[in-house]
Amino acid sequence: MFGYRVPDPDQAMLISGGRRGQGGAPFRVVTGHGKFVFPVFRKTRFLTLAMCESEVAETCVTKQGIVLTVRAVIAFKVGNDTESIVNAGQRFLSDQDQMSVLTGRIFAGHLRAIIGSMTVEEIITERQKLATEVLDTSKTEMAKIGLIVDSLQIQSIDDGDTGYIAAMSAPHKAAIQRQAQIAQAQAAQASAEAEQAAARKQAEYARQTAIVQAEYSAEVERAQAQAAQAGPLADAHAQQEVLAARTELAQRAADLRQQQLVAEIVKPAEAEAERIRVLALAEAERMRIQAEAAASHGRVALDRMLIDQLPQIVKEAANGLSGANVNVLNGADGLGEIAAGLVGQGLTILDSVRRSLGSPEGGADKADKADEGGRVEIR
């Protein structure tokens, strides 16, 4: 709209002409809103409220007489209150760049004054203290010209060619270098230990791998050896079984041969021995009968003849026994029973012959039958 003016958010609109501003100011201050201004009767100007910057590079002398070059940066702006805007407008409205120049000069003076009361060690170690003192001493003076300082930063402190700062920092540098060397040595030692540990681990891994490979190779060789021996072992077992079978067969053949020898040699020999014993018994019986006959006067010639023939009868019976394959179940007792039976049979034959011939006594000379011991008594 024609004649209506609005300042920017970081500007203050100064309207001159007409009535005076607040506190007798030669202009009215408008911020944050617009204002209708008569084009002919009123004049409008704008003052920046934005942040400004000023750099300072000042040569200062310390309390010790050491010359230092100090570089600093000041951040400032026009105050937001009307009084600060009026003060700044009256001083810098026509040439607002002069705010940075004047601010730099003001701070350079205060900086020289503060550094002159401090030592190099204090300046180096207490930069924040230096900045705070400079701000405190310049605050009143800056307020008079409508400016406020937001911050002051000391960028660098240089002693030129004097070497004071370098000498002051030498012990610290030496300590730092020493610590750096120690740290480097410790790092190298740690690295060497790590490398040695890694080498040991690699060697241990290689050893374990070699052991496992050796065990695996040994197991494979054992398996191969067992597989190679399986055939000969099986043949050996088979041969052993064949030998055992043959041994058992030979033992059975030997047992059979022994039984055959017993049947062919031992049994006939035992039978022959029994036959001889029976003959001896018969001869003894004959002699006994003869003795009894000699004592008896009632014998007849027939009895003598029969007695004489009795050994022949028994002999014939024994001959028939010797050709037979007799199996004796109860040993010598069985043979004795057979012999006693033969004698008994002979006596029975003798008694039968005597009865058939008609003995005058009607068998008065009869023979008693054989007793259980095989003996015959004739009356």
Short mmCIF file of C-alpha atoms in Angstrom, two decimals:
data_model
loop_
_atom_site.label_atom_id
_atom_site.label_comp_id
_atom_site.label_asym_id
_atom_site.label_seq_id
_atom_site.Cartn_x
_atom_site.Cartn_y
_atom_site.Cartn_z
CA MET A 1 0.00 0.00 0.00
CA PHE A 2 1.32 3.43 -0.81
CA GLY A 3 3.09 5.00 2.25
CA TYR A 4 2.90 1.82 4.41
CA ARG A 5 6.35 0.51 5.36
CA VAL A 6 7.30 -2.75 7.13
CA PRO A 7 10.84 -3.50 8.46
CA ASP A 8 12.49 -6.92 8.12
CA PRO A 9 12.65 -9.22 11.20
CA ASP A 10 16.34 -8.29 11.75
CA GLN A 11 15.84 -4.57 11.13
CA ALA A 12 14.61 -1.55 13.05
CA MET A 13 12.66 1.09 11.07
CA LEU A 14 13.57 4.64 12.06
CA ILE A 15 10.98 7.30 11.09
CA SER A 16 12.13 10.86 11.26
CA GLY A 17 10.04 13.99 10.83
CA GLY A 18 6.93 14.86 12.72
CA ARG A 19 6.86 14.28 16.41
CA ARG A 20 9.90 13.01 18.29
CA GLY A 21 10.40 9.52 19.50
CA GLN A 22 10.58 7.99 22.95
CA GLY A 23 12.83 9.78 25.43
CA GLY A 24 13.26 12.79 23.22
CA ALA A 25 14.84 10.78 20.42
CA PRO A 26 14.93 12.56 17.06
CA PHE A 27 13.08 9.62 15.42
CA ARG A 28 10.57 6.98 16.20
CA VAL A 29 11.60 3.31 16.34
CA VAL A 30 9.39 0.60 14.81
CA THR A 31 10.26 -3.14 15.04
CA GLY A 32 8.20 -6.25 14.33
CA HIS A 33 5.27 -4.47 12.58
CA GLY A 34 4.46 -1.98 9.80
CA LYS A 35 3.71 1.72 9.95
CA PHE A 36 2.00 4.19 7.64
CA VAL A 37 4.48 6.88 6.63
CA PHE A 38 3.65 10.02 4.76
CA PRO A 39 5.92 10.06 1.75
CA VAL A 40 6.65 13.76 1.75
CA PHE A 41 6.47 14.65 5.40
CA ARG A 42 8.24 11.66 6.87
CA LYS A 43 11.56 9.92 6.13
CA THR A 44 12.23 6.26 6.79
CA ARG A 45 15.63 4.57 7.40
CA PHE A 46 16.50 0.99 8.47
CA LEU A 47 19.11 -0.10 11.05
CA THR A 48 20.29 -3.70 11.02
CA LEU A 49 19.76 -5.79 14.14
CA ALA A 50 21.65 -8.80 12.69
CA MET A 51 24.78 -10.35 14.20
CA CYS A 52 28.01 -8.66 13.21
CA GLU A 53 31.64 -9.73 13.48
CA SER A 54 34.86 -7.92 14.17
CA GLU A 55 38.40 -9.33 14.10
CA VAL A 56 41.23 -8.06 16.26
CA ALA A 57 44.98 -8.69 15.73
CA GLU A 58 46.78 -6.68 18.41
CA THR A 59 50.39 -6.64 19.63
CA CYS A 60 50.41 -6.70 23.41
CA VAL A 61 53.08 -6.75 26.12
CA THR A 62 52.64 -9.05 29.07
CA LYS A 63 53.39 -8.42 32.71
CA GLN A 64 56.79 -10.09 32.09
CA GLY A 65 57.61 -7.80 29.19
CA ILE A 66 57.08 -10.50 26.56
CA VAL A 67 55.62 -9.19 23.32
CA LEU A 68 52.63 -11.24 22.14
CA THR A 69 50.45 -10.99 19.09
CA VAL A 70 46.87 -11.84 20.00
CA ARG A 71 44.16 -12.59 17.52
CA ALA A 72 40.52 -12.52 18.61
CA VAL A 73 37.03 -12.50 17.09
CA ILE A 74 34.13 -10.51 18.58
CA ALA A 75 30.51 -11.30 17.80
CA PHE A 76 28.18 -8.33 18.54
CA LYS A 77 24.91 -6.72 17.50
CA VAL A 78 22.68 -3.76 18.17
CA GLY A 79 20.60 -4.25 21.29
CA ASN A 80 16.89 -5.09 20.83
CA ASP A 81 15.66 -2.42 23.26
CA THR A 82 14.68 1.06 21.99
CA GLU A 83 17.45 2.82 23.90
CA SER A 84 20.15 0.67 22.27
CA ILE A 85 18.58 1.16 18.83
CA VAL A 86 18.45 4.92 19.32
CA ASN A 87 22.09 5.05 20.53
CA ALA A 88 23.30 2.89 17.63
CA GLY A 89 21.15 4.74 15.10
CA GLN A 90 22.49 8.09 16.08
CA ARG A 91 26.09 6.81 15.71
CA PHE A 92 26.07 4.29 12.85
CA LEU A 93 22.88 4.82 10.79
CA SER A 94 24.65 6.62 7.97
CA ASP A 95 27.66 4.20 7.96
CA GLN A 96 26.75 0.96 9.66
CA ASP A 97 30.08 -0.69 8.75
CA GLN A 98 31.72 1.56 11.28
CA MET A 99 30.21 -0.62 14.03
CA SER A 100 32.75 -3.40 13.31
CA VAL A 101 35.68 -0.94 13.10
CA LEU A 102 34.83 0.82 16.32
CA THR A 103 34.10 -2.42 18.15
CA GLY A 104 37.50 -3.82 17.08
CA ARG A 105 39.30 -0.72 18.36
CA ILE A 106 37.46 -0.77 21.65
CA PHE A 107 38.31 -4.43 22.25
CA ALA A 108 41.92 -3.96 21.14
CA GLY A 109 42.39 -1.34 23.86
CA HIS A 110 40.83 -3.49 26.55
CA LEU A 111 42.81 -6.50 25.34
CA ARG A 112 46.12 -4.63 25.70
CA ALA A 113 45.17 -3.51 29.15
CA ILE A 114 44.15 -6.97 30.40
CA ILE A 115 47.18 -8.78 28.87
CA GLY A 116 49.51 -6.18 30.42
CA SER A 117 48.36 -7.40 33.84
CA MET A 118 48.88 -11.13 33.13
CA THR A 119 51.82 -13.44 32.58
CA VAL A 120 52.39 -15.55 29.51
CA GLU A 121 51.64 -18.69 31.50
CA GLU A 122 48.28 -17.24 32.65
CA ILE A 123 47.40 -16.10 29.17
CA ILE A 124 48.23 -19.50 27.70
CA THR A 125 46.57 -21.60 30.36
CA GLU A 126 43.61 -19.28 31.18
CA ARG A 127 42.30 -17.99 27.87
CA GLN A 128 38.72 -18.08 29.07
CA LYS A 129 39.64 -15.88 32.02
CA LEU A 130 41.23 -13.39 29.60
CA ALA A 131 38.13 -13.31 27.40
CA THR A 132 35.81 -12.88 30.40
CA GLU A 133 37.81 -9.95 31.77
CA VAL A 134 37.86 -8.24 28.38
CA LEU A 135 34.08 -8.61 28.04
CA ASP A 136 33.44 -7.31 31.54
CA THR A 137 35.57 -4.22 31.07
CA SER A 138 34.09 -3.38 27.64
CA LYS A 139 30.46 -4.01 28.46
CA THR A 140 29.69 -0.50 29.75
CA GLU A 141 31.46 1.19 26.91
CA MET A 142 29.70 -0.97 24.29
CA ALA A 143 26.33 -0.28 25.87
CA LYS A 144 26.85 3.45 25.41
CA ILE A 145 27.01 3.01 21.66
CA GLY A 146 24.00 0.66 21.65
CA LEU A 147 25.95 -2.57 21.05
CA ILE A 148 26.01 -5.82 23.00
CA VAL A 149 28.70 -8.52 22.69
CA ASP A 150 27.55 -12.13 22.39
CA SER A 151 31.02 -13.73 22.50
CA LEU A 152 34.75 -13.13 22.42
CA GLN A 153 37.05 -15.90 21.18
CA ILE A 154 40.87 -15.76 21.50
CA GLN A 155 42.03 -17.44 18.30
CA SER A 156 45.83 -17.35 18.68
CA ILE A 157 48.67 -16.10 20.83
CA ASP A 158 52.07 -15.76 19.20
CA ASP A 159 55.35 -14.60 20.74
CA GLY A 160 57.12 -14.12 17.42
CA ASP A 161 60.81 -15.05 17.44
CA THR A 162 61.32 -14.87 21.19
CA GLY A 163 60.67 -18.55 21.62
CA TYR A 164 59.26 -18.07 25.12
CA ILE A 165 56.12 -20.07 24.50
CA ALA A 166 58.14 -22.80 22.79
CA ALA A 167 60.55 -22.93 25.75
CA MET A 168 57.66 -22.95 28.16
CA SER A 169 56.09 -25.81 26.32
CA ALA A 170 59.35 -27.76 25.94
CA PRO A 171 58.97 -29.77 29.19
CA HIS A 172 55.44 -30.57 28.27
CA LYS A 173 56.53 -31.48 24.78
CA ALA A 174 59.28 -33.68 26.20
CA ALA A 175 56.84 -35.32 28.57
CA ILE A 176 54.38 -35.76 25.77
CA GLN A 177 57.09 -37.12 23.50
CA ARG A 178 58.26 -39.40 26.27
CA GLN A 179 54.71 -40.59 26.82
CA ALA A 180 54.33 -40.95 23.09
CA GLN A 181 57.52 -43.01 22.92
CA ILE A 182 56.38 -45.11 25.87
CA ALA A 183 53.02 -45.55 24.28
CA GLN A 184 54.70 -46.40 20.99
CA ALA A 185 57.00 -48.91 22.75
CA GLN A 186 54.07 -50.39 24.57
CA ALA A 187 52.17 -50.56 21.33
CA ALA A 188 55.18 -52.19 19.64
CA GLN A 189 55.52 -54.63 22.54
CA ALA A 190 51.82 -55.39 22.43
CA SER A 191 52.09 -55.84 18.68
CA ALA A 192 55.09 -58.15 19.10
CA GLU A 193 53.30 -60.11 21.81
CA ALA A 194 50.25 -60.32 19.61
CA GLU A 195 52.39 -61.54 16.72
CA GLN A 196 54.11 -64.08 18.98
CA ALA A 197 50.76 -65.22 20.34
CA ALA A 198 49.46 -65.52 16.79
CA ALA A 199 52.59 -67.45 15.80
CA ARG A 200 52.16 -69.75 18.81
CA LYS A 201 48.54 -70.29 17.94
CA GLN A 202 49.47 -71.04 14.35
CA ALA A 203 52.19 -73.45 15.52
CA GLU A 204 49.77 -75.10 17.95
CA TYR A 205 47.17 -75.37 15.22
CA ALA A 206 49.78 -76.83 12.86
CA ARG A 207 50.86 -79.30 15.58
CA GLN A 208 47.30 -80.36 16.29
CA THR A 209 46.66 -80.67 12.57
CA ALA A 210 49.78 -82.82 12.16
CA ILE A 211 48.72 -85.00 15.11
CA VAL A 212 45.24 -85.45 13.70
CA GLN A 213 46.66 -86.23 10.28
CA ALA A 214 49.11 -88.74 11.80
CA GLU A 215 46.32 -90.39 13.81
CA TYR A 216 44.16 -90.52 10.72
CA SER A 217 47.01 -91.99 8.67
CA ALA A 218 47.73 -94.55 11.41
CA GLU A 219 44.06 -95.49 11.57
CA VAL A 220 43.94 -95.87 7.80
CA GLU A 221 47.10 -98.00 7.87
CA ARG A 222 45.64 -100.17 10.67
CA ALA A 223 42.46 -100.62 8.69
CA GLN A 224 44.43 -101.50 5.59
CA ALA A 225 46.61 -103.93 7.56
CA GLN A 226 43.54 -105.54 9.10
CA ALA A 227 41.95 -105.77 5.67
CA ALA A 228 45.17 -107.28 4.28
CA GLN A 229 45.33 -109.80 7.15
CA ALA A 230 41.66 -110.68 6.94
CA GLY A 231 42.23 -113.13 4.07
CA PRO A 232 45.21 -114.99 5.61
CA LEU A 233 43.50 -115.04 9.00
CA ALA A 234 40.39 -116.52 7.44
CA ASP A 235 42.53 -119.13 5.65
CA ALA A 236 44.37 -119.87 8.89
CA HIS A 237 41.10 -120.30 10.77
CA ALA A 238 39.79 -122.52 8.01
CA GLN A 239 42.99 -124.60 8.08
CA GLN A 240 42.79 -124.78 11.85
CA GLU A 241 39.22 -126.04 11.62
CA VAL A 242 40.29 -128.58 8.99
CA LEU A 243 43.15 -129.74 11.21
CA ALA A 244 40.79 -130.00 14.16
CA ALA A 245 38.37 -132.03 12.09
CA ARG A 246 41.17 -134.25 10.85
CA THR A 247 42.49 -134.67 14.39
CA GLU A 248 39.04 -135.64 15.61
CA LEU A 249 38.68 -138.08 12.71
CA ALA A 250 42.12 -139.56 13.46
CA GLN A 251 41.17 -139.91 17.13
CA ARG A 252 38.00 -141.69 16.18
CA ALA A 253 39.95 -143.95 13.81
CA ALA A 254 42.44 -144.68 16.60
CA ASP A 255 39.61 -145.49 19.00
CA LEU A 256 38.03 -147.76 16.40
CA ARG A 257 41.37 -149.44 15.72
CA GLN A 258 41.86 -149.94 19.44
CA GLN A 259 38.46 -151.57 19.68
CA GLN A 260 39.32 -153.77 16.70
CA LEU A 261 42.64 -154.77 18.33
CA VAL A 262 40.82 -155.56 21.53
CA ALA A 263 38.33 -157.71 19.60
CA GLU A 264 40.96 -159.39 17.42
CA ILE A 265 43.88 -159.86 19.87
CA VAL A 266 43.01 -159.11 23.45
CA LYS A 267 39.72 -160.97 23.60
CA PRO A 268 41.04 -164.13 21.89
CA ALA A 269 44.11 -163.97 24.14
CA GLU A 270 41.91 -163.67 27.21
CA ALA A 271 39.79 -166.58 25.92
CA GLU A 272 42.92 -168.67 25.37
CA ALA A 273 44.16 -167.86 28.82
CA GLU A 274 40.81 -168.86 30.27
CA ARG A 275 40.89 -172.07 28.29
CA ILE A 276 44.28 -172.93 29.73
CA ARG A 277 43.03 -172.15 33.20
CA VAL A 278 39.98 -174.37 32.66
CA LEU A 279 42.20 -177.22 31.49
CA ALA A 280 44.34 -176.79 34.53
CA LEU A 281 41.26 -176.90 36.73
CA ALA A 282 40.04 -180.03 34.93
CA GLU A 283 43.41 -181.71 35.34
CA ALA A 284 43.35 -180.89 39.00
CA GLU A 285 39.85 -182.26 39.29
CA ARG A 286 40.92 -185.44 37.51
CA MET A 287 43.75 -186.00 39.85
CA ARG A 288 41.48 -185.47 42.80
CA ILE A 289 38.97 -187.94 41.43
CA GLN A 290 41.70 -190.50 40.88
CA ALA A 291 42.84 -190.01 44.40
CA GLU A 292 39.37 -190.54 45.72
CA ALA A 293 38.92 -193.56 43.42
CA ALA A 294 42.10 -195.10 44.74
CA ALA A 295 40.74 -194.69 48.22
CA SER A 296 37.42 -196.16 47.30
CA HIS A 297 37.31 -199.93 46.71
CA GLY A 298 33.93 -200.02 45.11
CA ARG A 299 35.03 -198.41 41.83
CA VAL A 300 34.44 -200.20 38.64
CA ALA A 301 36.51 -200.16 35.51
CA LEU A 302 33.96 -198.09 33.73
CA ASP A 303 34.36 -195.26 36.18
CA ARG A 304 38.08 -195.25 35.60
CA MET A 305 37.59 -195.21 31.89
CA LEU A 306 35.19 -192.34 32.10
CA ILE A 307 37.47 -190.49 34.43
CA ASP A 308 40.30 -190.97 32.00
CA GLN A 309 38.19 -189.55 29.21
CA LEU A 310 36.97 -186.57 31.19
CA PRO A 311 39.95 -184.31 30.38
CA GLN A 312 39.55 -185.08 26.71
CA ILE A 313 35.90 -184.12 26.88
CA VAL A 314 36.65 -180.88 28.64
CA LYS A 315 39.49 -180.18 26.21
CA GLU A 316 37.20 -180.59 23.28
CA ALA A 317 34.75 -178.27 24.85
CA ALA A 318 37.52 -175.76 25.48
CA ASN A 319 38.71 -176.06 21.87
CA GLY A 320 35.26 -175.17 20.74
CA LEU A 321 35.35 -172.18 23.10
CA SER A 322 38.72 -170.95 21.78
CA GLY A 323 37.44 -170.55 18.23
CA ALA A 324 34.55 -168.43 19.34
CA ASN A 325 34.56 -164.59 19.68
CA VAL A 326 33.35 -164.45 23.24
CA ASN A 327 32.37 -161.12 24.77
CA VAL A 328 32.81 -161.30 28.48
CA LEU A 329 30.70 -158.74 30.28
CA ASN A 330 32.00 -159.14 33.82
CA GLY A 331 35.74 -159.91 33.33
CA ALA A 332 37.40 -162.76 35.21
CA ASP A 333 34.24 -163.70 37.13
CA GLY A 334 32.45 -164.23 33.86
CA LEU A 335 35.25 -166.46 32.58
CA GLY A 336 35.13 -168.49 35.81
CA GLU A 337 31.42 -168.99 35.41
CA ILE A 338 31.95 -170.24 31.84
CA ALA A 339 34.65 -172.68 32.96
CA ALA A 340 32.52 -173.96 35.84
CA GLY A 341 29.69 -174.48 33.41
CA LEU A 342 31.94 -176.55 31.13
CA VAL A 343 33.07 -178.77 34.01
CA GLY A 344 29.52 -179.21 35.14
CA GLN A 345 28.48 -180.25 31.66
CA GLY A 346 31.32 -182.80 31.54
CA LEU A 347 30.23 -184.34 34.83
CA THR A 348 26.64 -184.40 33.68
CA ILE A 349 27.75 -186.34 30.59
CA LEU A 350 29.69 -188.72 32.77
CA ASP A 351 26.69 -189.38 34.99
CA SER A 352 24.46 -189.99 31.97
CA VAL A 353 26.89 -192.58 30.53
CA ARG A 354 27.06 -194.38 33.81
CA ARG A 355 23.33 -194.63 34.13
CA SER A 356 22.95 -195.87 30.57
CA LEU A 357 25.39 -198.70 31.18
CA GLY A 358 23.19 -200.02 34.00
CA SER A 359 25.25 -199.79 37.07
CA PRO A 360 24.45 -202.79 39.41
CA GLU A 361 23.55 -200.45 42.16
CA GLY A 362 20.94 -198.81 39.91
CA GLY A 363 23.07 -195.80 39.84
CA ALA A 364 24.54 -196.29 43.25
CA ASP A 365 27.75 -194.83 41.95
CA LYS A 366 26.00 -191.74 40.94
CA ALA A 367 27.79 -188.43 40.78
CA ASP A 368 26.70 -185.56 42.79
CA LYS A 369 25.97 -182.45 40.74
CA ALA A 370 28.48 -179.65 40.62
CA ASP A 371 28.29 -177.08 43.39
CA GLU A 372 28.26 -173.34 42.79
CA GLY A 373 32.08 -173.19 42.95
CA GLY A 374 32.41 -175.66 39.98
CA ARG A 375 33.63 -178.67 42.08
CA VAL A 376 32.26 -182.32 41.50
CA GLU A 377 32.15 -184.97 44.20
CA ILE A 378 31.82 -188.71 43.11
CA ARG A 379 30.91 -191.44 45.57
#
